[in-house]
Short mmCIF file of C-alpha atoms in Angstrom, two decimals:
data_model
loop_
_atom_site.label_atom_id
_atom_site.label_comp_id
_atom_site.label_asym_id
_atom_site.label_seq_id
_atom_site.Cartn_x
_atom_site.Cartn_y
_atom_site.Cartn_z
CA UNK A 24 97.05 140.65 137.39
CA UNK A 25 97.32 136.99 138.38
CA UNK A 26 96.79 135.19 135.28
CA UNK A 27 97.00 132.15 132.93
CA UNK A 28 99.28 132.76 130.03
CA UNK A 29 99.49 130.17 126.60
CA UNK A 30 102.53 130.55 124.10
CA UNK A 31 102.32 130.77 121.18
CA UNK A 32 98.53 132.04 120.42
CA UNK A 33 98.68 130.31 117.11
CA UNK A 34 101.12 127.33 116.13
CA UNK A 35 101.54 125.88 112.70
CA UNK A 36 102.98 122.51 112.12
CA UNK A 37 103.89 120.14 109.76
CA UNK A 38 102.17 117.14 109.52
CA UNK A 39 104.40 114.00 112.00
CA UNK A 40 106.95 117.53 113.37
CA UNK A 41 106.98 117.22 116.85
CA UNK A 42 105.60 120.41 118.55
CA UNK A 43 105.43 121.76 122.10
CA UNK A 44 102.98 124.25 123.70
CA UNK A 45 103.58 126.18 126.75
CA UNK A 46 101.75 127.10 129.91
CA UNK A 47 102.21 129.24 132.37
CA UNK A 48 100.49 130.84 135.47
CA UNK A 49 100.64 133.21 138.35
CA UNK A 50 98.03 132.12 140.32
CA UNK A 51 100.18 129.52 141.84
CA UNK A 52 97.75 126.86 141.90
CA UNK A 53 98.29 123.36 142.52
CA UNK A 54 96.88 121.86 139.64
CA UNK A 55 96.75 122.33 135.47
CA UNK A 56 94.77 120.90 132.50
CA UNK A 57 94.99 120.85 129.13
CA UNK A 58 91.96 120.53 127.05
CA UNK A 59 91.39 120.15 122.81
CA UNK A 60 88.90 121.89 121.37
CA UNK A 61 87.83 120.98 117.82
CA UNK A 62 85.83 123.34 116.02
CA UNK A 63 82.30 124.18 117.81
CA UNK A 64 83.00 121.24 119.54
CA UNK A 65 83.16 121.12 124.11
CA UNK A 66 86.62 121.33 125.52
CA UNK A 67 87.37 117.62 126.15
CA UNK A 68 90.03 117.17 128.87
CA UNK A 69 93.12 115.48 127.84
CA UNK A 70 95.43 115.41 130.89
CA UNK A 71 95.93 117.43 134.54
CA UNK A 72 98.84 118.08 136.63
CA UNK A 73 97.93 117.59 140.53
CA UNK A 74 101.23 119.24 141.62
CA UNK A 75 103.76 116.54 140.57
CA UNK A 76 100.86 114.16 140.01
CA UNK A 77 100.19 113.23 136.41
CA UNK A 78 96.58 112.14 135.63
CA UNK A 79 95.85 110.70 131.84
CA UNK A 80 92.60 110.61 130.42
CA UNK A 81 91.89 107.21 129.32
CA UNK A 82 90.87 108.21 126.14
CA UNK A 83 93.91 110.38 125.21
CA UNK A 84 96.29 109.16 122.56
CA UNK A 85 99.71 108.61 123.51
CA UNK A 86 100.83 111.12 121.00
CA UNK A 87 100.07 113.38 123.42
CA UNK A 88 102.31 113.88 126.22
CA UNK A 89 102.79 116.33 128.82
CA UNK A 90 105.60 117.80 131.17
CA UNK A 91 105.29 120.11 134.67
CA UNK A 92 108.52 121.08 135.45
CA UNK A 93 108.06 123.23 138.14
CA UNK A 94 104.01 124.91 139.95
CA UNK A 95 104.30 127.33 137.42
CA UNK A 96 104.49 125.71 133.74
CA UNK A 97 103.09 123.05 132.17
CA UNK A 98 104.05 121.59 128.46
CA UNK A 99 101.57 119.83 125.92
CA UNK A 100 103.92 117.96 123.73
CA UNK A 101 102.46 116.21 120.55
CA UNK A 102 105.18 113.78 119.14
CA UNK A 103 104.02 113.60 115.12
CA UNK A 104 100.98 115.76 114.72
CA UNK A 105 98.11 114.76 112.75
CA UNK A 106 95.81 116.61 110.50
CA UNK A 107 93.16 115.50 112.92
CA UNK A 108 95.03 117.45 115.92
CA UNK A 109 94.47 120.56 114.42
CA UNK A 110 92.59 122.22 117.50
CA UNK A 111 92.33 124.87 120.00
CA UNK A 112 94.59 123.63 122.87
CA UNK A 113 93.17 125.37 126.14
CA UNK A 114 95.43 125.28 129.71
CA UNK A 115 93.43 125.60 132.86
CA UNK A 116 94.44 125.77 136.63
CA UNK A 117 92.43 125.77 139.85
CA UNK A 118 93.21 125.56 143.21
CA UNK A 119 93.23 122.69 144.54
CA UNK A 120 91.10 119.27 143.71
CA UNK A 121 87.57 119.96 145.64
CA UNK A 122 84.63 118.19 144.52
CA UNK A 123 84.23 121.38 141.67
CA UNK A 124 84.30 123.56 144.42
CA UNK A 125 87.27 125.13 142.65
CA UNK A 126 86.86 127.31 139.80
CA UNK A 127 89.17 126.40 136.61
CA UNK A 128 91.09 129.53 135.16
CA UNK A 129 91.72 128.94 131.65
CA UNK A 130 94.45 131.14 129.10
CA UNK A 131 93.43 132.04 125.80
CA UNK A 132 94.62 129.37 123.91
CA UNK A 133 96.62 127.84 121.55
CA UNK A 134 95.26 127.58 117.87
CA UNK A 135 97.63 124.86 115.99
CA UNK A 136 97.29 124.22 112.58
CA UNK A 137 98.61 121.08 110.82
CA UNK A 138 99.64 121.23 107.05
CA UNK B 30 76.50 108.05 131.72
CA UNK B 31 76.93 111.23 132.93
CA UNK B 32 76.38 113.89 130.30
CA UNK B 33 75.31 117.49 129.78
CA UNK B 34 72.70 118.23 127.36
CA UNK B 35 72.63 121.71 125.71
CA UNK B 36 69.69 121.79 123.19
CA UNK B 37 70.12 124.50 121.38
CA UNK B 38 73.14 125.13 118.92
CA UNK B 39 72.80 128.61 117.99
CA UNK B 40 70.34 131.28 118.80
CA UNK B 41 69.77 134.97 117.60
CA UNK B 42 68.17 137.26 119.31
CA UNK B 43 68.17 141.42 119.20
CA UNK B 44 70.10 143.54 121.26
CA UNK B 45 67.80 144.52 124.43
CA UNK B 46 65.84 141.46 124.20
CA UNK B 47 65.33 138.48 126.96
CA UNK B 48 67.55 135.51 126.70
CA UNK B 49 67.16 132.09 127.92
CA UNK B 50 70.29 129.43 127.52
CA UNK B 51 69.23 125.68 128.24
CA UNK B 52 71.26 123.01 129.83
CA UNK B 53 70.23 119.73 131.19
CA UNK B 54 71.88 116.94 132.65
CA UNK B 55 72.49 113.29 133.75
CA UNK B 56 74.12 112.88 136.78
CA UNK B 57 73.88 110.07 139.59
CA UNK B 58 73.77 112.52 142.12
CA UNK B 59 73.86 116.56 141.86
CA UNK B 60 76.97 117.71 140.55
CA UNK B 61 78.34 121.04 141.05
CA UNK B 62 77.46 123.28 138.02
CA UNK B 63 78.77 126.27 135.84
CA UNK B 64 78.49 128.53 132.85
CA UNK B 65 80.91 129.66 131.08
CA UNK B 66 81.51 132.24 128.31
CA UNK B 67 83.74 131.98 124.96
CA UNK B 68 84.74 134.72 122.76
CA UNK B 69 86.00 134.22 119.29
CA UNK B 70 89.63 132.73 119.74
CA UNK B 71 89.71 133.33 123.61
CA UNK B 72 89.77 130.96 126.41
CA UNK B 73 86.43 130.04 128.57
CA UNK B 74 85.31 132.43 131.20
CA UNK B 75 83.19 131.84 134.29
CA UNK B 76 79.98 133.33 134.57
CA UNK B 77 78.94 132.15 137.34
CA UNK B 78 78.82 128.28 139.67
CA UNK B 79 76.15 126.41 141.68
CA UNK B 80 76.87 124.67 144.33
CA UNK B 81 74.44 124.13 147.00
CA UNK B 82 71.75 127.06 148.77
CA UNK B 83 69.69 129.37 147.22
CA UNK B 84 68.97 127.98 143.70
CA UNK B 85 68.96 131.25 142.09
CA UNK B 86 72.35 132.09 141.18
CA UNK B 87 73.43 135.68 139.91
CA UNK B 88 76.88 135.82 137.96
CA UNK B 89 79.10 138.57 136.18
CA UNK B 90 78.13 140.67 133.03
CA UNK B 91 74.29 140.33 134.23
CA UNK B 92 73.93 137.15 134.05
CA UNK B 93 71.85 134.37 136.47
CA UNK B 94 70.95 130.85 136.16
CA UNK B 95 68.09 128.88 138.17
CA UNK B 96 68.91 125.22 139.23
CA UNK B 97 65.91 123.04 138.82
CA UNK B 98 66.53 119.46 140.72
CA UNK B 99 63.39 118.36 139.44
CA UNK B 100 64.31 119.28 135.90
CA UNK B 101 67.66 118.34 136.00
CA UNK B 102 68.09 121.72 134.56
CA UNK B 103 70.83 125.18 134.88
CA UNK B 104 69.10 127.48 132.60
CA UNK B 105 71.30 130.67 131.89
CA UNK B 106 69.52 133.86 131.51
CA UNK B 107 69.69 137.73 131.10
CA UNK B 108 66.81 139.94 130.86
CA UNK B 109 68.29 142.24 128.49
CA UNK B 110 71.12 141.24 126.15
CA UNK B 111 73.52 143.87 124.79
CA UNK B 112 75.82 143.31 121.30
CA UNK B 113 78.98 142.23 123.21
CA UNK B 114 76.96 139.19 124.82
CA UNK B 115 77.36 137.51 121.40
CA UNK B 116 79.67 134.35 121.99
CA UNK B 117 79.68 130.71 123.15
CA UNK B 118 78.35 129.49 126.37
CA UNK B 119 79.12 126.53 127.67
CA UNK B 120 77.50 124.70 130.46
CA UNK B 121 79.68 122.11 132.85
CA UNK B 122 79.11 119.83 135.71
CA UNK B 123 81.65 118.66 138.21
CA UNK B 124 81.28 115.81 140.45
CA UNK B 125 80.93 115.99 144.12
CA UNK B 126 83.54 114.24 144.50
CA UNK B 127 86.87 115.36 146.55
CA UNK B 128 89.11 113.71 144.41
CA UNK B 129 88.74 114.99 140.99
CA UNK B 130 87.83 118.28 139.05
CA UNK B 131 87.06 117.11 136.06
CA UNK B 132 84.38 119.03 134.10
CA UNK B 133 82.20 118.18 132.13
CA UNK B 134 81.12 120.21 129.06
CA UNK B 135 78.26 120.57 127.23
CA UNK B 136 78.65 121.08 123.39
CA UNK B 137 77.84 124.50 123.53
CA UNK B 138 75.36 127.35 122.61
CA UNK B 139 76.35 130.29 119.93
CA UNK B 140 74.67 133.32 120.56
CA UNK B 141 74.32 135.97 117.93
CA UNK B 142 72.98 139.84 118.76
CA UNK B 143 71.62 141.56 116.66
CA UNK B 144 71.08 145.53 116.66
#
């Protein structure tokens, strides 16, 4: 089945030890997200890929940074981890960019954990 | 400031009863609109998406929402929940808007089932 797939499901850091997550997808869709998700807290968009086309949130910290080496992965690399970036990192992908006309696929997650 | 308003935190109900999910939202013009699902330590699934037409829309595991322009409102509903319903649902709105697919979440709705 054509999927969305997030390694590892759980992460555990040190606090400031750089760490990378990983996502990749069958679907071959053109673009990616990555979303935090604090604890019974919305998933609040950090970043998308639109095919080669980076797109920042304005409000994301510039510890976080992100890679798309090729359609099918996509990297969320956070530089020195915080305690307050312990999170559920989710990984979406849709289509294309269409108004919201495309659904977003999303993995199961990453859990990190900063001691 | 667009914004998605879901009033109620957590809700119990039993297994076989009605359920009613509320989400509201500001938007300056109508957004596309969707539900999704969360299981404990899983990523979001869609339950279903509004875009335009019939303002009744019916979505996986039972599950239909009513768009109400007047109300500014996507209620989520199922007329007879069973144990596995229990999760979080999360209502979004995307712009209609050919250039983005940004969502935007609400902060979510725990259900609990009991038997």
């Amino acid at each position: 089945d054509a999927m969305v797939i997030q390694n590892p499901r759980y992460q555990v850091t040190q606090f400031g030890k750089p760490v990378t997550l990983s996502c990749s997808q069958t679907l071959n869709h053109n673009v990616m997200y990555w979303y935090q998700q604090k604890s019974s807290q919305a998933p609040k968009l950090l970043f998308h890929y639109y095919d080669k086309d980076f797109n920042n949130e304005a409000d994301t910290p510039d510890n976080f940074q992100s890679r798309r080496p090729n359609t099918s992965f996509c990297f969320l690399d956070i530089r020195s981890p915080g305690l307050g970036d312990a999170a559920m990192y989710l990984c979406a992908t849709s289509r294309a960019r269409g108004g919201g006309l495309n659904e977003q696929f999303f993995g199961p997650g990453t859990r990190l954990t900063v001691l | 400031a667009q914004s998605v308003t879901q009033p109620d935190i957590h809700i119990t109900v039993s297994e076989g009863a009605s359920l009613e999910l509320r989400c509201n939202y500001s938007y300056g013009a109508t957004p596309y609109l969707f539900w999704y699902v969360q299981s404990p330590g899983q990523g979001l699934q869609l339950l279903l998406k509004y875009f335009s037409g019939d303002t009744l829309v019916q979505g996986i595991k039972g599950f239909e929402a009513e768009f109400k322009r007047s109300q500014s409102s996507f209620n989520l509903r199922k007329p007879s929940v069973h144990w596995s319903d229990a999760a979080e649902y999360f209502c979004a709105v995307g712009p209609p808007s050919y250039n983005t697919d940004k969502l935007i979440f609400g902060t979510g709705t725990r259900l609990q089932v009991f038997p």
